[in-house]
Structure formats: structure tokens, C-alpha cells
Tab-separated table of C-alpha atoms and ligand atoms in Angstrom:
chain	number	residue	atom	x	y	z
A	27	VAL	CA	22.837	24.780	-7.847
A	28	ALA	CA	19.853	26.345	-6.098
A	29	VAL	CA	16.926	23.976	-5.663
A	30	ASP	CA	13.489	25.479	-6.051
A	31	PHE	CA	10.960	23.728	-3.812
A	32	ALA	CA	8.121	26.111	-4.608
A	33	LEU	CA	4.976	24.482	-5.957
A	34	ALA	CA	3.770	25.288	-9.460
A	35	PRO	CA	0.591	27.445	-9.433
A	36	GLU	CA	-1.608	24.522	-10.547
A	37	ASP	CA	-0.186	22.337	-7.756
A	38	GLU	CA	-0.777	25.069	-5.199
A	39	ALA	CA	-4.368	25.372	-6.451
A	40	PHE	CA	-4.809	21.588	-6.142
A	41	ARG	CA	-3.502	21.667	-2.546
A	42	ASP	CA	-5.677	24.637	-1.577
A	43	GLU	CA	-8.790	23.071	-3.078
A	44	LEU	CA	-8.179	19.828	-1.169
A	45	ARG	CA	-7.549	21.683	2.095
A	46	ALA	CA	-10.706	23.744	1.690
A	47	TRP	CA	-12.728	20.605	0.923
A	48	LEU	CA	-11.322	18.811	3.988
A	49	ASP	CA	-11.998	21.850	6.180
A	50	GLU	CA	-15.617	21.596	5.144
A	51	HIS	CA	-16.167	17.816	5.144
A	52	LEU	CA	-13.808	16.229	7.648
A	53	PRO	CA	-15.074	17.768	10.927
A	54	PRO	CA	-18.745	16.789	10.266
A	55	PHE	CA	-17.639	13.248	9.358
A	56	LEU	CA	-15.548	12.888	12.521
A	57	ALA	CA	-18.430	14.230	14.593
A	58	SER	CA	-20.980	11.873	13.037
A	59	GLU	CA	-18.954	8.667	13.023
A	60	GLU	CA	-18.258	6.594	16.065
A	61	LEU	CA	-14.526	6.971	16.692
A	62	ALA	CA	-13.581	3.408	15.754
A	63	ASP	CA	-9.847	2.816	15.530
A	64	ASP	CA	-9.222	2.512	11.813
A	65	SER	CA	-5.473	1.842	12.011
A	66	SER	CA	-6.213	-1.820	11.292
A	67	LEU	CA	-7.632	-2.691	7.871
A	68	SER	CA	-9.499	-5.750	9.053
A	69	GLY	CA	-11.617	-4.885	12.114
A	70	GLU	CA	-15.363	-4.729	11.454
A	71	LYS	CA	-15.845	-1.243	12.929
A	72	SER	CA	-12.755	-0.002	11.208
A	73	GLN	CA	-13.969	-1.349	7.840
A	74	HIS	CA	-17.305	0.394	8.358
A	75	ARG	CA	-15.650	3.703	9.171
A	76	ARG	CA	-13.213	3.447	6.281
A	77	ALA	CA	-16.054	2.672	3.835
A	78	ALA	CA	-18.054	5.639	5.118
A	79	TRP	CA	-15.084	7.986	4.718
A	80	GLN	CA	-14.242	6.702	1.240
A	81	ARG	CA	-17.835	7.390	0.169
A	82	VAL	CA	-17.553	10.975	1.398
A	83	LEU	CA	-14.263	11.345	-0.485
A	84	ASN	CA	-15.782	9.886	-3.633
A	85	GLU	CA	-18.727	12.261	-3.515
A	86	GLY	CA	-16.198	15.114	-3.640
A	87	ARG	CA	-14.202	13.292	-6.375
A	88	TRP	CA	-11.285	12.981	-3.959
A	89	ALA	CA	-11.113	9.165	-3.630
A	90	ALA	CA	-8.897	8.396	-6.626
A	91	VAL	CA	-7.279	11.645	-7.695
A	92	HIS	CA	-4.809	9.956	-10.068
A	93	TRP	CA	-7.541	8.185	-12.094
A	94	PRO	CA	-8.661	9.878	-15.324
A	95	GLU	CA	-11.634	12.212	-14.972
A	96	GLU	CA	-13.887	9.950	-17.058
A	97	TYR	CA	-13.583	7.249	-14.380
A	98	GLY	CA	-14.168	9.556	-11.427
A	99	GLY	CA	-10.642	10.842	-10.811
A	100	ARG	CA	-8.877	14.162	-11.359
A	101	ASN	CA	-5.999	13.201	-13.642
A	102	ALA	CA	-3.633	14.141	-10.815
A	103	THR	CA	0.062	14.292	-11.718
A	104	ALA	CA	2.730	12.432	-9.711
A	105	MET	CA	3.436	15.702	-7.836
A	106	GLN	CA	-0.253	16.123	-7.009
A	107	ARG	CA	-0.399	12.539	-5.707
A	108	ILE	CA	2.346	13.413	-3.248
A	109	ILE	CA	0.570	16.638	-2.285
A	110	TYR	CA	-2.599	14.569	-1.796
A	111	SER	CA	-0.781	12.205	0.581
A	112	GLU	CA	0.877	15.071	2.445
A	113	VAL	CA	-2.368	16.964	2.975
A	114	ASN	CA	-4.152	13.788	4.106
A	115	ALA	CA	-1.332	13.129	6.567
A	116	GLU	CA	-1.498	16.746	7.780
A	117	TYR	CA	-5.258	16.412	8.423
A	118	ARG	CA	-4.894	12.873	9.825
A	119	THR	CA	-7.813	11.747	7.689
A	120	PRO	CA	-9.372	8.300	8.291
A	121	GLY	CA	-7.986	5.329	6.340
A	122	LEU	CA	-9.377	4.197	2.975
A	123	PHE	CA	-11.625	1.162	2.545
A	124	ASN	CA	-9.938	0.078	-0.689
A	125	PRO	CA	-6.334	1.307	-0.564
A	126	ASN	CA	-5.121	-1.504	-2.863
A	127	GLY	CA	-8.031	-1.041	-5.235
A	128	LEU	CA	-7.727	2.734	-5.482
A	129	TRP	CA	-3.961	3.055	-5.677
A	130	GLN	CA	-2.939	-0.046	-7.588
A	131	ILE	CA	-5.649	-2.301	-8.970
A	132	GLY	CA	-7.889	0.440	-10.419
A	133	PRO	CA	-5.066	1.954	-12.515
A	134	MET	CA	-4.233	-1.514	-13.821
A	135	ILE	CA	-7.846	-2.128	-14.852
A	136	ILE	CA	-7.807	1.281	-16.541
A	137	ALA	CA	-4.562	0.388	-18.350
A	138	TRP	CA	-5.298	-3.245	-19.263
A	139	GLY	CA	-9.057	-3.792	-18.969
A	140	THR	CA	-11.639	-3.976	-21.738
A	141	ASP	CA	-14.460	-1.415	-21.721
A	142	GLU	CA	-16.783	-4.023	-20.138
A	143	GLN	CA	-14.235	-4.794	-17.421
A	144	LYS	CA	-13.788	-1.108	-16.623
A	145	ALA	CA	-17.548	-0.546	-16.463
A	146	ARG	CA	-18.012	-3.625	-14.292
A	147	TRP	CA	-15.299	-3.135	-11.695
A	148	LEU	CA	-14.121	0.466	-11.432
A	149	PRO	CA	-17.301	1.920	-9.851
A	150	SER	CA	-17.343	-0.644	-7.021
A	151	ILE	CA	-13.707	0.078	-6.147
A	152	LEU	CA	-14.362	3.803	-6.116
A	153	ASP	CA	-17.593	4.009	-4.137
A	154	ALA	CA	-16.611	1.357	-1.554
A	155	THR	CA	-19.365	-1.088	-2.573
A	156	ASP	CA	-16.878	-3.972	-2.632
A	157	HIS	CA	-13.609	-4.577	-0.856
A	158	TRP	CA	-10.609	-5.648	-2.967
A	159	CYS	CA	-7.413	-7.598	-2.274
A	160	GLN	CA	-4.217	-8.261	-4.205
A	161	GLY	CA	-3.047	-11.885	-4.477
A	162	PHE	CA	0.531	-12.183	-5.648
A	163	SER	CA	2.683	-13.897	-2.979
A	164	GLU	CA	2.973	-17.656	-2.523
A	165	PRO	CA	4.906	-19.818	-0.068
A	166	ASP	CA	7.857	-19.979	-2.527
A	167	ALA	CA	7.228	-16.711	-4.335
A	168	GLY	CA	7.685	-13.578	-2.258
A	169	ASN	CA	10.689	-11.473	-3.166
A	170	ASP	CA	11.162	-13.995	-5.972
A	171	LEU	CA	7.631	-13.338	-7.210
A	172	ALA	CA	8.209	-14.754	-10.703
A	173	ASN	CA	8.535	-18.200	-9.106
A	174	LEU	CA	4.757	-18.302	-8.544
A	175	ARG	CA	3.142	-21.673	-9.268
A	176	THR	CA	-0.617	-21.424	-8.694
A	177	THR	CA	-1.884	-22.704	-12.037
A	178	ALA	CA	-4.744	-21.558	-14.250
A	179	VAL	CA	-5.428	-24.143	-16.970
A	180	ARG	CA	-7.779	-23.217	-19.794
A	181	ASP	CA	-10.931	-25.367	-19.947
A	182	GLY	CA	-13.448	-24.103	-22.508
A	183	ASP	CA	-14.673	-20.650	-21.472
A	184	ASP	CA	-13.077	-21.017	-18.042
A	185	TYR	CA	-9.748	-21.521	-16.360
A	186	LEU	CA	-9.361	-24.147	-13.637
A	187	VAL	CA	-7.280	-22.751	-10.804
A	188	ASN	CA	-5.263	-24.822	-8.317
A	189	GLY	CA	-2.611	-23.859	-5.798
A	190	GLN	CA	-1.944	-21.627	-2.811
A	191	LYS	CA	-1.306	-17.960	-2.117
A	192	ILE	CA	-0.136	-16.562	1.232
A	193	TRP	CA	0.019	-13.243	3.130
A	194	ILE	CA	-2.897	-11.856	1.123
A	195	SER	CA	-4.162	-8.839	3.048
A	196	THR	CA	-7.904	-8.857	3.803
A	197	ALA	CA	-8.631	-11.702	1.332
A	198	HIS	CA	-11.222	-13.021	3.821
A	199	LEU	CA	-13.122	-9.722	3.616
A	200	ALA	CA	-12.669	-9.023	-0.083
A	201	ARG	CA	-15.299	-9.646	-2.721
A	202	TRP	CA	-12.755	-9.249	-5.538
A	203	GLY	CA	-9.019	-9.690	-5.957
A	204	LEU	CA	-6.332	-9.096	-8.574
A	205	PHE	CA	-4.388	-12.365	-8.769
A	206	LEU	CA	-1.312	-13.483	-10.667
A	207	LEU	CA	-1.538	-17.085	-11.868
A	208	ARG	CA	0.641	-19.332	-13.976
A	209	THR	CA	-0.952	-20.163	-17.304
A	210	ASP	CA	2.228	-21.729	-18.719
A	211	PRO	CA	3.771	-24.089	-16.146
A	212	THR	CA	6.619	-24.994	-18.525
A	213	ALA	CA	8.032	-21.449	-18.309
A	214	ILE	CA	9.847	-22.135	-15.031
A	215	GLU	CA	11.530	-25.282	-16.385
A	216	ARG	CA	12.481	-23.347	-19.515
A	217	GLY	CA	14.304	-20.836	-17.332
A	218	ALA	CA	11.836	-18.113	-18.385
A	219	LYS	CA	9.832	-17.769	-15.172
A	220	HIS	CA	8.699	-14.186	-15.875
A	221	GLU	CA	6.810	-15.554	-18.877
A	222	GLY	CA	3.621	-17.597	-18.663
A	223	ILE	CA	2.126	-15.487	-15.841
A	224	THR	CA	-1.361	-14.029	-16.331
A	225	ALA	CA	-3.400	-11.530	-14.300
A	226	PHE	CA	-7.001	-12.286	-13.323
A	227	ILE	CA	-9.711	-10.455	-11.440
A	228	ILE	CA	-11.226	-13.115	-9.213
A	229	ASP	CA	-14.580	-13.214	-7.461
A	230	MET	CA	-13.584	-14.362	-3.971
A	231	HIS	CA	-16.984	-16.056	-3.545
A	232	THR	CA	-16.209	-18.568	-6.334
A	233	PRO	CA	-16.592	-22.200	-5.177
A	234	GLY	CA	-13.152	-23.796	-4.643
A	235	ILE	CA	-11.581	-20.679	-3.110
A	236	GLU	CA	-10.921	-20.620	0.607
A	237	ALA	CA	-9.293	-17.754	2.513
A	238	ARG	CA	-7.880	-18.740	5.897
A	239	PRO	CA	-6.854	-15.804	8.069
A	240	ILE	CA	-3.440	-15.885	9.767
A	241	ARG	CA	-3.206	-14.257	13.191
A	242	ASP	CA	-0.256	-11.846	13.222
A	243	MET	CA	1.867	-10.585	16.108
A	244	THR	CA	-0.491	-7.647	16.768
A	245	GLY	CA	-3.199	-10.242	17.508
A	246	GLU	CA	-5.180	-9.247	14.415
A	247	GLU	CA	-6.273	-11.453	11.553
A	248	MET	CA	-5.423	-9.225	8.632
A	249	PHE	CA	-3.678	-11.426	6.067
A	250	ASN	CA	-4.551	-14.875	4.755
A	251	GLU	CA	-3.600	-18.074	3.117
A	252	VAL	CA	-5.787	-18.511	0.030
A	253	PHE	CA	-6.342	-22.026	-1.306
A	254	PHE	CA	-7.626	-22.792	-4.820
A	255	THR	CA	-9.067	-26.247	-5.497
A	256	ASP	CA	-10.446	-26.622	-9.027
A	257	ALA	CA	-11.863	-23.095	-8.819
A	258	ARG	CA	-13.532	-22.166	-12.123
A	259	ILE	CA	-12.686	-18.638	-13.295
A	260	PRO	CA	-14.317	-17.289	-16.472
A	261	VAL	CA	-12.082	-16.204	-19.343
A	262	THR	CA	-13.778	-12.796	-19.179
A	263	SER	CA	-12.054	-12.191	-15.833
A	264	ARG	CA	-8.582	-12.237	-17.397
A	265	LEU	CA	-6.886	-8.837	-17.276
A	266	GLY	CA	-4.708	-8.441	-20.371
A	267	GLY	CA	-3.576	-11.348	-22.506
A	268	GLU	CA	-2.165	-14.711	-21.475
A	269	GLY	CA	1.443	-14.269	-20.425
A	270	GLU	CA	1.133	-10.506	-19.857
A	271	GLY	CA	0.747	-10.832	-16.096
A	272	TRP	CA	4.307	-9.788	-15.299
A	273	MET	CA	3.821	-6.467	-17.068
A	274	VAL	CA	0.513	-5.938	-15.256
A	275	ALA	CA	2.252	-6.716	-11.956
A	276	MET	CA	5.163	-4.391	-12.577
A	277	GLY	CA	2.735	-1.553	-13.223
A	278	THR	CA	0.972	-2.373	-9.976
A	279	LEU	CA	4.150	-2.452	-7.901
A	280	GLY	CA	5.270	0.766	-9.551
A	281	HIS	CA	2.173	2.437	-8.107
A	282	GLU	CA	2.965	0.881	-4.718
A	283	ARG	CA	6.405	2.442	-4.788
A	284	VAL	CA	5.242	5.945	-5.680
A	285	GLY	CA	3.011	5.492	-2.623
A	286	ILE	CA	6.069	5.404	-0.381
A	287	ALA	CA	6.419	9.167	-0.704
A	288	GLY	CA	3.008	9.445	0.941
A	289	GLN	CA	4.047	7.030	3.683
A	290	ILE	CA	6.964	9.326	4.515
A	291	SER	CA	4.607	12.247	5.114
A	292	LEU	CA	2.586	10.011	7.417
A	293	LEU	CA	5.725	9.389	9.460
A	294	ALA	CA	6.174	13.129	9.989
A	295	ALA	CA	2.572	13.375	11.180
A	296	ASP	CA	3.117	10.373	13.468
A	297	LEU	CA	6.207	11.968	14.982
A	298	ARG	CA	4.256	15.112	15.846
A	299	ALA	CA	1.409	13.048	17.311
A	300	MET	CA	3.696	10.944	19.483
A	301	VAL	CA	5.326	14.070	20.922
A	302	THR	CA	1.842	15.379	21.750
A	303	ALA	CA	0.994	12.068	23.443
A	304	ALA	CA	4.254	12.097	25.433
A	305	ARG	CA	3.585	15.697	26.506
A	306	SER	CA	0.344	14.576	28.129
A	307	VAL	CA	1.281	11.223	29.710
A	308	ASN	CA	5.065	11.329	30.193
A	309	PRO	CA	6.362	14.909	29.839
A	310	ALA	CA	9.698	14.055	31.517
A	311	ALA	CA	10.611	12.123	28.350
A	312	LEU	CA	10.852	15.383	26.440
A	313	GLU	CA	13.610	16.594	28.796
A	314	ASP	CA	15.608	13.364	28.522
A	315	PRO	CA	18.803	14.107	26.512
A	316	SER	CA	18.982	10.708	24.815
A	317	LEU	CA	15.304	10.765	23.793
A	318	ARG	CA	15.686	14.346	22.577
A	319	GLU	CA	18.605	13.265	20.436
A	320	ARG	CA	16.577	10.364	18.999
A	321	LEU	CA	13.735	12.779	18.237
A	322	ALA	CA	16.057	15.196	16.445
A	323	ARG	CA	17.653	12.384	14.468
A	324	ALA	CA	14.270	10.952	13.510
A	325	TRP	CA	13.089	14.365	12.310
A	326	THR	CA	16.273	14.848	10.269
A	327	ASP	CA	15.979	11.378	8.739
A	328	ILE	CA	12.333	11.989	7.806
A	329	GLU	CA	13.356	15.189	6.054
A	330	LEU	CA	16.157	13.367	4.201
A	331	ALA	CA	13.733	10.609	3.145
A	332	ARG	CA	11.283	13.250	1.975
A	333	LEU	CA	13.936	14.943	-0.148
A	334	LEU	CA	14.954	11.576	-1.568
A	335	SER	CA	11.405	10.833	-2.630
A	336	LEU	CA	11.134	14.324	-4.142
A	337	ARG	CA	14.276	13.636	-6.139
A	338	ALA	CA	12.714	10.375	-7.380
A	339	LEU	CA	9.615	12.361	-8.281
A	340	SER	CA	11.550	15.000	-10.176
A	341	LYS	CA	13.130	12.208	-12.231
A	342	ILE	CA	9.681	10.769	-12.980
A	343	ILE	CA	8.514	14.202	-14.110
A	344	LYS	CA	11.548	14.537	-16.407
A	345	GLY	CA	10.909	11.047	-17.795
A	346	GLU	CA	14.166	9.684	-16.345
A	347	LYS	CA	14.646	6.367	-14.536
A	348	ASN	CA	13.801	7.044	-10.910
A	349	TRP	CA	16.253	4.729	-9.295
A	350	PRO	CA	18.412	4.196	-7.283
A	351	GLU	CA	16.201	6.713	-5.458
A	352	VAL	CA	13.248	4.280	-5.355
A	353	PRO	CA	15.022	1.381	-3.577
A	354	PHE	CA	16.820	3.951	-1.377
A	355	ALA	CA	13.491	5.584	-0.450
A	356	LYS	CA	11.915	2.186	0.321
A	357	LEU	CA	14.901	1.318	2.534
A	358	ALA	CA	14.850	4.712	4.253
A	359	TRP	CA	11.084	4.606	4.872
A	360	SER	CA	11.047	1.051	6.204
A	361	SER	CA	13.854	1.485	8.705
A	362	LEU	CA	12.482	4.885	9.757
A	363	ALA	CA	9.029	3.402	10.319
A	364	GLN	CA	10.517	0.900	12.767
A	365	THR	CA	12.762	3.483	14.442
A	366	LEU	CA	9.758	5.734	15.019
A	367	ALA	CA	7.573	2.938	16.336
A	368	ALA	CA	10.260	2.084	18.922
A	369	LEU	CA	10.703	5.776	19.775
A	370	SER	CA	6.957	6.190	20.347
A	371	VAL	CA	6.729	3.537	23.062
A	372	ASP	CA	9.927	4.830	24.700
A	373	LEU	CA	8.548	8.389	24.729
A	374	LEU	CA	5.390	7.217	26.451
A	375	GLY	CA	7.400	5.555	29.225
A	376	PRO	CA	5.382	3.080	31.324
A	377	ALA	CA	2.213	3.999	29.385
A	378	GLY	CA	3.921	2.736	26.209
A	379	VAL	CA	3.187	-0.876	27.085
A	380	LEU	CA	-0.549	-0.396	27.684
A	381	ALA	CA	-2.164	-2.408	24.927
A	382	ARG	CA	-5.167	-1.649	22.781
A	383	GLY	CA	-8.500	-2.143	24.485
A	384	GLY	CA	-7.180	-1.303	27.970
A	385	PRO	CA	-8.892	1.595	29.781
A	386	ASP	CA	-5.633	3.557	30.179
A	387	SER	CA	-4.109	2.903	26.766
A	388	VAL	CA	-2.785	6.022	25.030
A	389	ASP	CA	-4.390	7.037	21.706
A	390	ARG	CA	-6.441	3.826	21.900
A	391	GLY	CA	-3.252	1.717	21.930
A	392	LYS	CA	-2.119	2.972	18.520
A	393	TRP	CA	1.574	3.188	19.420
A	394	THR	CA	1.814	-0.213	21.068
A	395	ARG	CA	0.143	-1.769	18.029
A	396	LEU	CA	2.418	0.112	15.664
A	397	TYR	CA	5.482	-1.184	17.518
A	398	SER	CA	4.571	-4.760	16.506
A	399	PHE	CA	2.919	-3.977	13.192
A	400	GLN	CA	5.804	-1.994	11.705
A	401	ARG	CA	7.973	-5.113	11.634
A	402	TYR	CA	6.254	-5.677	8.284
A	403	SER	CA	7.805	-2.595	6.707
A	404	THR	CA	11.193	-4.231	6.048
A	405	ILE	CA	9.455	-7.281	4.486
A	406	GLY	CA	6.357	-6.190	2.501
A	407	GLY	CA	6.759	-4.589	-0.938
A	408	GLY	CA	10.294	-6.027	-1.327
A	409	SER	CA	12.478	-6.789	1.703
A	410	SER	CA	15.394	-4.618	2.802
A	411	GLU	CA	17.988	-7.254	1.903
A	412	VAL	CA	16.675	-7.373	-1.637
A	413	GLN	CA	16.541	-3.557	-1.924
A	414	LYS	CA	20.211	-3.524	-0.873
A	415	ASN	CA	21.027	-6.133	-3.510
A	416	ILE	CA	19.366	-3.976	-6.156
A	417	ILE	CA	21.374	-0.945	-5.064
A	418	ALA	CA	24.610	-2.972	-4.926
A	419	ASP	CA	24.093	-4.518	-8.345
A	420	ARG	CA	22.538	-1.743	-10.371
A	421	ALA	CA	23.527	1.522	-8.726
A	422	VAL	CA	26.895	0.920	-7.021
A	423	LYS	CA	27.728	-1.789	-9.591
A	424	LEU	CA	29.652	-3.848	-7.051
A	425	PRO	CA	31.780	-6.493	-8.728
A	426	GLY	CA	30.821	-10.141	-8.555
A	427	GLN	CA	28.061	-12.375	-9.708
A	428	SER	CA	24.613	-10.826	-9.817
A	429	ARG	CA	22.676	-11.459	-6.639
A	430	LEU	CA	19.379	-10.906	-8.349
A	431	SER	CA	17.368	-13.778	-9.687
B	511	LIG	C1	1.787	-7.147	6.530
B	511	LIG	C2	1.982	-7.795	5.184
B	511	LIG	C3	0.988	-7.704	4.236
B	511	LIG	C4	1.148	-8.331	3.004
B	511	LIG	N1	0.132	-8.242	2.105
B	511	LIG	C5	0.267	-8.856	0.907
B	511	LIG	C6	-0.792	-8.812	-0.039
B	511	LIG	O1	-1.838	-8.204	0.192
B	511	LIG	N2	-0.624	-9.470	-1.228
B	511	LIG	C7	0.517	-10.150	-1.532
B	511	LIG	O2	0.603	-10.698	-2.627
B	511	LIG	N3	1.544	-10.235	-0.643
B	511	LIG	C8	1.437	-9.596	0.567
B	511	LIG	N4	2.471	-9.666	1.472
B	511	LIG	C9	3.620	-10.506	1.177
B	511	LIG	C10	4.892	-9.741	0.843
B	511	LIG	O3	4.838	-9.197	-0.440
B	511	LIG	C11	6.040	-10.743	0.998
B	511	LIG	O4	6.134	-11.044	2.364
B	511	LIG	C12	7.331	-10.174	0.490
B	511	LIG	O5	7.318	-10.102	-0.906
B	511	LIG	C13	8.511	-11.045	0.952
B	511	LIG	O6	8.343	-12.362	0.538
B	511	LIG	P1	8.439	-13.590	1.563
B	511	LIG	O7	7.643	-13.268	2.785
B	511	LIG	O8	8.110	-14.835	0.803
B	511	LIG	O9	9.948	-13.649	2.005
B	511	LIG	P2	11.157	-14.286	1.194
B	511	LIG	O10	11.242	-13.709	-0.176
B	511	LIG	O11	11.100	-15.761	1.330
B	511	LIG	O12	12.363	-13.743	2.034
B	511	LIG	C14	12.734	-14.314	3.300
B	511	LIG	C15	14.037	-13.690	3.761
B	511	LIG	O13	15.078	-13.985	2.819
B	511	LIG	C16	15.663	-12.787	2.349
B	511	LIG	N5	15.975	-12.920	0.929
B	511	LIG	C17	15.140	-13.368	-0.047
B	511	LIG	N6	15.770	-13.330	-1.246
B	511	LIG	C18	17.009	-12.812	-1.016
B	511	LIG	C19	18.136	-12.529	-1.852
B	511	LIG	N7	18.106	-12.734	-3.184
B	511	LIG	N8	19.248	-12.018	-1.261
B	511	LIG	C20	19.283	-11.787	0.076
B	511	LIG	N9	18.262	-12.062	0.922
B	511	LIG	C21	17.145	-12.562	0.373
B	511	LIG	C22	14.622	-11.714	2.541
B	511	LIG	O14	15.191	-10.434	2.662
B	511	LIG	C23	13.985	-12.162	3.847
B	511	LIG	O15	14.730	-11.731	4.952
B	511	LIG	C24	2.336	-9.051	2.710
B	511	LIG	C25	3.349	-9.131	3.675
B	511	LIG	C26	3.187	-8.527	4.891
B	511	LIG	C27	4.297	-8.655	5.887
């Protein structure tokens, strides 16, 4: 069967319009902004630069293309979201100030929020007024997210919140966060842990909430423990009904997973950039047979991962279930991200160990940082072991007791 990869005319028009807009707006932005390294989400300069870029995008209605037009988006289809990610990767645009808010939390507010909630929160996500975080994980609820135990107990017009979250990215910088809390603590004992979970939008400045940054292996303080001690959250901040939190969360993670297709295009752009860097600081690497083989393999694997995510997309478009492609694509992306990070420092040779901040570091130490940072890719958004379990159980249908909780 011949596969037609040509874009539909409306998708081609979308891509061309975005390219033309970037041609016009990106060079002046890069020239005007101090070239802060925005690869980290948490640095002060990087936050400033990301916010400035998101505002430029929003002015052109390019910040949240998949949101409906009435909320400042373009009603982009799943295909156009991938095109959007690919073109941004091609242009190596600066990072977003509110990636969680734009890609995941905003669509959930649009789907589940009341009119007042939409009017209150969507504009500040879009125009980079406020930074947003997403608080799901807990010390005993990561892959097994439904085991979460931070409680929200109704008290008049409020809920009283107690417990602890962990690994919450940029919670110390965020003004708002989408949190999953347990409103029915008996659900776990009843063996129905997916029930009794409720989603809330929480003002991170509420008394009784404390975000404590955790220093990670890159030396940055990006994610946090978040402690709740009798924090009072108004009922009006509940997103959806009591007990509907699991459905809200599944929608959110679904958006995260479509985002993997975009991450794959970033890998292709990274591979090109690391070859350029090697050409300038360690050209001998590009003649080395074993490195050349690793480069060729990496390129082939990126292409395979891209095709896999396109297959998942074509199933979405046809309204079919898009797995096992989704867990396969997550697995492929995460191992590729680590393979590429290791390849980048090897390609740079001795310069590959020069850390960020040093006068001789290559690309402001991006590759050295990436080498440590990418360890997260096989953990965050569902670990590789668990993706393999899903594939074994549901796609390959291996015999034996289910490994999924
Ligand atoms: C950089 C980074 C940013 C993050 N940002 C956020 C954020 O903003 N908000 C948020 O809510 N969370 C965030 N997380 C947390 C992330 O979602 C969790 O780390 C992830 O869900 C894994 O959970 P865990 O760390 O508790 O590991 P666990 O689930 O405890 O897993 C530990 C180990 O056990 C293995 N394992 C677990 N269950 C099984 C099983 N059934 N079969 C086989 N092996 C198993 C896992 O594969 C893993 O190797 C972030 C994590 C990272 C690394």
C-alpha cells in the first residue's frame, strides 16, 4: 500500500503562514533580547526571555494554536499541532513561559471550567501574565498516580487541604497550579482508588502552601516538594465536579502524549545542531567510523520514531485508538533523547565536558546540561518500565497476571 505523506492544502497553508510569521517576527526578537539560555525553565533570565517570546507569539495568535478561536487560539487540528511543533523546531524558537498551561491545563479549563473560570484564568495563561504548574505526583503516587493521598476536605465554602506533592516543576515560580487532590479518602480502602479524586486550580500564594525546590543533577532548582498544611481553597477553584479529577487528569496526560510528536522533531533539530557544533570544535569526530555509525543510527531511529508518531496521529484523525503507537512512541522518544545526549558530548570530544557558565563551553553548555537533564525522559510522563508493561499487557497480550495496577 502506498503511503501518501503529502500535506492537505489547509495544512500546507497553516505551515506557510507560520513560517512567514516567524520569518518576520523571530529575527527582531532575537536581536532585541539578551541571549539568555532558555533551555532551563527555572532560571530568572530564562523565564524573562520565555515570557517575552510568548507575548510576541500571543500577539500573532500563535501561542496556543489548538485552543478554540474564541479563547485566542486557531482551532488547530492534531496534524496542525504537529506541524506547529516541527516548524518551531526547524526555526529553533525560544521556549515557552507556560508550556504546561498552554498545552495541557488551558485545554482542561476549556473542557471542564465554568464561564467564570475560563474568563478568570485563560487570559493569564495565554499572555504570560502568570506562570502555571501542574501538581499531580506524590511520594507514593508517581506511575501509580491514582494512589494520591493529599486530602481536600469540604469545610463550608472552602476545602481544607493537607498533604504533600513532589517533583512539581516550577511550583516555586508559579502563581497558579492544576492539582489533583483526594476528596474521598475512603476510595483507596474500597479498592476504587481512581474514584474520589478531584481537580483544583490553586493559587500558590495561599497561606499553608509551601514549595521547596529540589536541586537536580544539572545543579538547577527546577522541581519542588509542595507541602499543604490546612491550606484553605475556595470551592470556586474546583475544576469539574467532586470525583471527576481522574477524567480531568486523563485528558491532561493525553495532551502531554500528543506533545511527544513535537519532541521528536526537536530531536532532529538537536542532531543537526550538534553536528554543526562538532564541525567547529572537534571536526575529527565526523571522520570517526564509530561516531559516524552512531550518527546514522540516531538519524534512522529519529525517522522511525517520527513515522510512528504519524501513525498514531493518523489513528487519532480516523477516530481509532492510537495505541500501542503512543506507548511505543514515548519509549522510542525517551531512549532516543538519552542516546542523542550521550552522542552530543562524545561528538564534541574534550569540549563536551565543559560545563555551563565556563568561558569555553560550547553552545553555552547546552549539550553538557542535556546529558544530565535527559535522564528524566525515561521517568517523567510514565516511566519506560511501565510503558513496556502496557505494551506487554494490552498490545502483545502476553500471558500471565496483569502487571498494571
Ligand atoms: C524532570 C521531571 C519533572 C517532573 N515534573 C512534574 C510535574 O510538573 N508535575 C508532576 O505532577 N509530576 C512531575 N514529575 C514526576 C513524574 O511524573 C514522576 O516522576 C513519574 O510519574 C514517575 O513516578 P515516580 O518518580 O514516583 O516513580 P515510581 O512510580 O515510584 O517508579 C520508580 C521505579 O519503579 C518502576 N516501576 C513503578 N511501577 C512499576 C510497575 N508496575 N512495573 C515495573 N516497574 C515499575 C518505575 O519504572 C521506576 O523505575 C516530574 C518528574 C521529572 C523527572
